[in-house]
Short mmCIF file of C-alpha atoms in Angstrom, two decimals:
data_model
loop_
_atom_site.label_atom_id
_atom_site.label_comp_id
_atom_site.label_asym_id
_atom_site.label_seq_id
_atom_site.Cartn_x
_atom_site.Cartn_y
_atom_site.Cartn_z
CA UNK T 1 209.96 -7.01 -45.35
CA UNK T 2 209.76 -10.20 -47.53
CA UNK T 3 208.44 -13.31 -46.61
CA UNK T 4 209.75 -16.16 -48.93
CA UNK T 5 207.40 -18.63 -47.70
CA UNK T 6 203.89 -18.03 -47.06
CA UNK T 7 202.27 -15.06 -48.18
CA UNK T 8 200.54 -14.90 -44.23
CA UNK T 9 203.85 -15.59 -42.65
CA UNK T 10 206.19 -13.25 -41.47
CA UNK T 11 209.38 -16.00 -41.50
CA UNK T 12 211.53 -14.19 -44.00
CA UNK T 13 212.28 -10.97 -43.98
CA UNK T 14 215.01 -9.70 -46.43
CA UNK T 15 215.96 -6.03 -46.23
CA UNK T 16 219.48 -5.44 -47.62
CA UNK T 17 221.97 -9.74 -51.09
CA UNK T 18 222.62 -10.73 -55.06
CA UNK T 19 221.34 -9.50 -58.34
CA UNK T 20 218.24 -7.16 -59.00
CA UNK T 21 217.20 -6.98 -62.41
CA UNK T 22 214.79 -3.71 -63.75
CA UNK T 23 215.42 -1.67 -66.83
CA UNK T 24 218.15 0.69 -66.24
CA UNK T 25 218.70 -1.09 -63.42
CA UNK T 26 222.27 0.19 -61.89
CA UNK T 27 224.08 -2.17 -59.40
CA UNK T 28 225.10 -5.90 -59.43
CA UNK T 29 223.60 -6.46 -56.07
CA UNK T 30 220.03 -7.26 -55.88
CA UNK T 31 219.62 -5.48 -52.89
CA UNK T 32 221.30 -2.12 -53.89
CA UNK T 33 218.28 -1.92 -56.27
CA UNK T 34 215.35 -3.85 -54.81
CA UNK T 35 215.57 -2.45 -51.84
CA UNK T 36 215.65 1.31 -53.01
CA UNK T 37 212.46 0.68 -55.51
CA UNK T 38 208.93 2.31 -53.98
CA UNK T 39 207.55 -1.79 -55.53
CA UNK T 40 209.46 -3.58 -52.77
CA UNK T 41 207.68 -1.09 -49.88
CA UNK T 42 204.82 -1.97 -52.12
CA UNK T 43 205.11 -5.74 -52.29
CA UNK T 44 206.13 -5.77 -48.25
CA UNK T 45 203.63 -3.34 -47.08
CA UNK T 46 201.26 -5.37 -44.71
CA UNK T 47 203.10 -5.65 -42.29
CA UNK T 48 203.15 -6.92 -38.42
CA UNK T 49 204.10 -4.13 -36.93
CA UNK T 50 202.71 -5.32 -32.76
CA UNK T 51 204.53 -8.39 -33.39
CA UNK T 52 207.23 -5.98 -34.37
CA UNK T 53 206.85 -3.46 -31.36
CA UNK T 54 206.27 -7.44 -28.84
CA UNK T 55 209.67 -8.35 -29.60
CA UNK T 56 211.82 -4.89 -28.87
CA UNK T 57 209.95 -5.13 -25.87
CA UNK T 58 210.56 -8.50 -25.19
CA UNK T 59 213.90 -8.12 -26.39
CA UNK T 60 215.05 -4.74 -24.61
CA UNK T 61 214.02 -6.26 -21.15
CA UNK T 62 215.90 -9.62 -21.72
CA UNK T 63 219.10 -6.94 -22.41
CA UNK T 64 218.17 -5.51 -19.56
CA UNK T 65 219.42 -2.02 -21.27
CA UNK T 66 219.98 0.98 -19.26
CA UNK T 67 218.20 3.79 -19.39
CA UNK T 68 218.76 5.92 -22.77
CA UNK T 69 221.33 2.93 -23.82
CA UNK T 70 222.69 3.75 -27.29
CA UNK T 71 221.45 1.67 -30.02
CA UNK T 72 221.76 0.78 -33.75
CA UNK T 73 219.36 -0.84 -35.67
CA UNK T 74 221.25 -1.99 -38.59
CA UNK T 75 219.63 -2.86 -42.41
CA UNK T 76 216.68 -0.42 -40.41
CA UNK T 77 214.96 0.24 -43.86
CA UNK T 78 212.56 2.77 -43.44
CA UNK T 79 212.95 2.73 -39.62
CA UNK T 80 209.59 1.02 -37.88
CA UNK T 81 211.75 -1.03 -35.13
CA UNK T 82 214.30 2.14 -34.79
CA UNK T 83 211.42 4.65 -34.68
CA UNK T 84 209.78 2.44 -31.53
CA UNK T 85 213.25 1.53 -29.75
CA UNK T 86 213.59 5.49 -29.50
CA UNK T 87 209.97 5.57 -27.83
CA UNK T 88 211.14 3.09 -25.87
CA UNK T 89 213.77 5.89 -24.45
CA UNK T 90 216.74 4.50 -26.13
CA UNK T 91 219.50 7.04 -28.03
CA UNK T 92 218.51 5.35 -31.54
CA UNK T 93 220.70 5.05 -34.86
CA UNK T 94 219.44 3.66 -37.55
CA UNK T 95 221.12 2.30 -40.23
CA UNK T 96 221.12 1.01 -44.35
CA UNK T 97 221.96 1.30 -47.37
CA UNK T 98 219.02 2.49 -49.09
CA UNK T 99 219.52 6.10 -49.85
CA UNK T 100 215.58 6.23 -50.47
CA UNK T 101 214.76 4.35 -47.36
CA UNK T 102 217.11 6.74 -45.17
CA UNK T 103 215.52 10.16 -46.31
CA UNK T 104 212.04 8.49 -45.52
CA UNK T 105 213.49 7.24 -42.06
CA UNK T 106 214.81 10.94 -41.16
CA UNK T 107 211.11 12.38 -41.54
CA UNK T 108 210.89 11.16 -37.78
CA UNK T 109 214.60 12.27 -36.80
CA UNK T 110 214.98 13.99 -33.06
CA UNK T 111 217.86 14.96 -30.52
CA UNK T 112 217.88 10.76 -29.93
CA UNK T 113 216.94 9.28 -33.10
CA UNK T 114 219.35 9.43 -36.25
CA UNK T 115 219.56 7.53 -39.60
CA UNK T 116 221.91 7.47 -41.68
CA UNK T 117 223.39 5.85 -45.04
CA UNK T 118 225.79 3.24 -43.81
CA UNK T 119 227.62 0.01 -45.55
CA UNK T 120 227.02 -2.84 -42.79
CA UNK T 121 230.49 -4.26 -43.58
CA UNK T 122 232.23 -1.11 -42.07
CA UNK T 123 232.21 -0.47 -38.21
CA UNK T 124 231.07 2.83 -36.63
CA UNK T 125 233.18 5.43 -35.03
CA UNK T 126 230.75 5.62 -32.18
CA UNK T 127 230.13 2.53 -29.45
CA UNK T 128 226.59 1.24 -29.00
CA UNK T 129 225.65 -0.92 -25.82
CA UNK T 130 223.42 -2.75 -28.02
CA UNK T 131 223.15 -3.35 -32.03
CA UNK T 132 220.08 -5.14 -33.67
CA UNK T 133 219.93 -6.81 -37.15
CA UNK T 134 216.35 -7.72 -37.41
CA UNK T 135 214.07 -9.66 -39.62
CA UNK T 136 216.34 -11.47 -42.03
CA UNK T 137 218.98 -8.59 -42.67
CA UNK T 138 222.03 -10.87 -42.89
CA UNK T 139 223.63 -13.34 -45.56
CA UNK T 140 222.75 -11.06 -48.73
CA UNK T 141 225.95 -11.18 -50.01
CA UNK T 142 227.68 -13.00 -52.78
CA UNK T 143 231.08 -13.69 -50.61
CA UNK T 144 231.00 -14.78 -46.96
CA UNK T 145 234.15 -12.87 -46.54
CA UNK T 146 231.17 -10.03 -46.56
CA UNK T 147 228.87 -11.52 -44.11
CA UNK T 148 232.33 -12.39 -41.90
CA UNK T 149 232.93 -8.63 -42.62
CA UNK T 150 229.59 -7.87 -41.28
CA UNK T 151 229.95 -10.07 -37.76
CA UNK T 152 233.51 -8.38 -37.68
CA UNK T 153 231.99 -4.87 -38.05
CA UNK T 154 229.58 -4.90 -35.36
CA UNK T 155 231.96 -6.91 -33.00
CA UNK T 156 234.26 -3.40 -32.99
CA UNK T 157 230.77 -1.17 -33.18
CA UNK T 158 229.85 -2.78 -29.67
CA UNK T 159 230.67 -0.88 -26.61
CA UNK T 160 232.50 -3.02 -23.65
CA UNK T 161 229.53 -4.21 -22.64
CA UNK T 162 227.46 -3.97 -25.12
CA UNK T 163 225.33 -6.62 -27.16
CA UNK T 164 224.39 -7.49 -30.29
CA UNK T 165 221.27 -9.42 -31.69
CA UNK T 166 220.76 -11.35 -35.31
CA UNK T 167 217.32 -11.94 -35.97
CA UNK T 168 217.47 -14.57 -38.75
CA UNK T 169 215.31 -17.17 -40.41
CA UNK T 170 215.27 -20.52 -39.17
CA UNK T 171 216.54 -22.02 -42.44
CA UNK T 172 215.64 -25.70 -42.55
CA UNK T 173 211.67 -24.49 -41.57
CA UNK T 174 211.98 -21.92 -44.46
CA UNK T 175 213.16 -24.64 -46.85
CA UNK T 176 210.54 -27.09 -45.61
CA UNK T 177 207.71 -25.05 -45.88
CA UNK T 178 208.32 -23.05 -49.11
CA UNK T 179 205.59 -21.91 -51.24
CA UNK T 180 206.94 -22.59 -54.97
CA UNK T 181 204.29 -19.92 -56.83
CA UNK T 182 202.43 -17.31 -55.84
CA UNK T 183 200.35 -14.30 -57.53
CA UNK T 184 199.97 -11.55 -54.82
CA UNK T 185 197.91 -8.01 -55.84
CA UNK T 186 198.75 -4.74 -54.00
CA UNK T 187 197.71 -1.40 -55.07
CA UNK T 188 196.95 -2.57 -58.26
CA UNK T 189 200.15 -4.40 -58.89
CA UNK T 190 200.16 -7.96 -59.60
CA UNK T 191 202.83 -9.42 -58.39
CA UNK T 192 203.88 -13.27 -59.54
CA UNK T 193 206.19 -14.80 -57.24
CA UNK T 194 208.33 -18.04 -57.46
CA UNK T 195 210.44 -19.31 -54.61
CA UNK T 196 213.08 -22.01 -54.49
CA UNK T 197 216.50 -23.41 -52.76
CA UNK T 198 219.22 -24.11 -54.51
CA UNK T 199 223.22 -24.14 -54.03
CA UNK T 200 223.14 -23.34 -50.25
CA UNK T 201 220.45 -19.87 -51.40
CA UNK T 202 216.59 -18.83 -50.80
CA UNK T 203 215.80 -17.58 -54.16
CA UNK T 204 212.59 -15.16 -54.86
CA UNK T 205 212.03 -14.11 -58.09
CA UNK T 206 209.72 -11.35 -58.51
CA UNK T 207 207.84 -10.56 -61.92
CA UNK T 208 205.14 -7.68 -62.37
CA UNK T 209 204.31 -5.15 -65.15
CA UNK T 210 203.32 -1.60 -63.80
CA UNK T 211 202.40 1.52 -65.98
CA UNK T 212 203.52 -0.66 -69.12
CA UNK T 213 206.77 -1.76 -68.11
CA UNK T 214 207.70 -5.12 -67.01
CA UNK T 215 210.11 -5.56 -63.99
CA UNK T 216 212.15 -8.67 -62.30
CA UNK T 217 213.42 -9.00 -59.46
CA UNK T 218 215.63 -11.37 -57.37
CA UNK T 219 216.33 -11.90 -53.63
CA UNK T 220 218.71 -14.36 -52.84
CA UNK T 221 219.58 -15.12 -48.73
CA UNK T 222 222.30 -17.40 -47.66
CA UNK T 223 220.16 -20.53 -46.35
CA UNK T 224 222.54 -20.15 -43.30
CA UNK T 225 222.15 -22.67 -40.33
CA UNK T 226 223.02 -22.21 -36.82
CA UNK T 227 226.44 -24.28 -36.79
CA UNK T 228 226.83 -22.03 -39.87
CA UNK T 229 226.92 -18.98 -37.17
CA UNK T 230 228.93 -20.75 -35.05
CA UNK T 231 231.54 -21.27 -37.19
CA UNK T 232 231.21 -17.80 -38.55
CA UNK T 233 231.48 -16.43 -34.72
CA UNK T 234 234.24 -18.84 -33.92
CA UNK T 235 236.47 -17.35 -36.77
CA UNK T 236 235.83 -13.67 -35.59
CA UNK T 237 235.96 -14.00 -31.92
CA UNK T 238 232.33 -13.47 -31.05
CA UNK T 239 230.83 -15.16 -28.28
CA UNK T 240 227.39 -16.54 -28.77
CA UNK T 241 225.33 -16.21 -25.70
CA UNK T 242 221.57 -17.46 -25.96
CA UNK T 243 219.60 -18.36 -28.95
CA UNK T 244 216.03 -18.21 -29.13
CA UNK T 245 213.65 -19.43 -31.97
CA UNK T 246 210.58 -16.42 -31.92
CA UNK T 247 209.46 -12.95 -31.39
CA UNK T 248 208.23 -14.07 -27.20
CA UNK T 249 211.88 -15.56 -27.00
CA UNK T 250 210.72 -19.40 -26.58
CA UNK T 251 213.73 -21.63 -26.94
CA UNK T 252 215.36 -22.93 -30.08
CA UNK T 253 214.07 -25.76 -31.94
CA UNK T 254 216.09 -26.57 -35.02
CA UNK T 255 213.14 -28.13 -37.07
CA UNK T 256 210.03 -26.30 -35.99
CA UNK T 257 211.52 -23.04 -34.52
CA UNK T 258 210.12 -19.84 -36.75
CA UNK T 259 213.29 -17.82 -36.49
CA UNK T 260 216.69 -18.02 -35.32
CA UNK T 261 217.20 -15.17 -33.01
CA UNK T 262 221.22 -15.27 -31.52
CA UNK T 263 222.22 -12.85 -28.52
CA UNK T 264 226.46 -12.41 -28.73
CA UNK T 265 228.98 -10.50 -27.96
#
């Protein structure tokens, strides 16, 4: 999970957006490739995982979800928030596009807990009474007619009652606070980091050499505001019902809030 600020913050969190470049490097989408590489679990590996676990908790009790309610963790990655939602006693799917990430994911599969390949832009069969998109998993794409797509797709995933939750970065704060250049060593690996805003993106640019190679790597996230969701929701029909602007659910606050965090249905 990336942070594209402050190498001690957890603010941004990108786990599915534009172009990854490696040698032999196969898609056009940065995140069909960075995302499936053992360097980004690498690069992303010290992780908050109580904050993490704090905010399905404090999340699942705001929802007030029934017992063994039926939930998808979409862009899950390798699983963490899925994996603890199903301890919770929740009927857990988790979902991504990362082939690699899946098969790691279904190392802790049970009768409750499933994961499974999945394109966020297409709706599931099944109806969950609650879907989560967590830590920065939105806005990847190059079109918005994706990331509409997306909204659409878990709109029609939702069960009658069900809800759905976007755990985004509070933009603006991101932009404010970004860290231009950064060197960052993890098992070995030195990783050299530059981060920047520019035409309505978060750019990351990651360069590093490892076992002779040399590798770069791009994540680029929609700087998307919250009257940007609005409008978004307004053209699909979604109703936005809260917003709140960290993991202990404290309100909104458009220029010092850490994340935006948007309960709809």
């Amino acid at each position: 999970m990336s942070d594209l600020i402050n190498p001690k913050s957890q603010i941004l969190n990108p786990t599915q957006g534009q172009k990854a470049e490696l040698s032999g490097a196969k898609s056009e989408n940065w995140y069909a490739d960075w995302f499936d590489t053992p360097y980004y679990h690498i690069l992303y590996k010290e992780r908050n995982y109580r904050e993490a676990q704090l905010f399905m908790d404090n999340l699942t009790h705001y929802l007030n979800l029934p017992e063994k309610a039926k939930v998808l963790d979409l862009a899950c990655g390798k699983g963490r928030h899925a994996i603890y939602l199903n301890q919770l006693g929740f009927d857990v799917v988790g979902a991504d596009l990362s082939e690699n990430s899946i098969a790691e994911a279904n190392k802790n599969r049970n009768d409750t807990l499933h994961f499974v390949v999945h394109d966020k832009r297409e709706s599931f069969n099944e109806k969950f009474d609650a879907i989560f998109n967590l830590f920065t998993s939105f806005g990847y794409f190059e079109n918005r007619e994706d990331d509409i797509k997306t909204l659409l797709a878990i709109k029609e995933s939702l069960s009658e009652y069900g809800f759905a939750v976007i755990d985004f970065m509070n933009s603006q704060v991101v932009i404010d606070n970004l860290i231009p250049e950064e060197t960052k060593e993890v098992d070995g690996i030195t990783f050299h980091i530059k981060r920047y805003e520019t035409g309505g993106y978060i750019i990351k640019e990651i360069d590093f050499e490892d076992k002779g190679e040399s590798f770069h790597f791009t994540e680029k996230v929609r700087a998307y505001t919250l009257e940007d969701f609005q409008t978004m929701m307004n053209e699909t029909g979604i109703y936005l019902l809260d917003t709140f602007g960290d993991y202990k659910l404290k309100k909104f606050h458009k220029n010092t809030s850490e994340r935006l965090i948007m309960i709809f249905k």
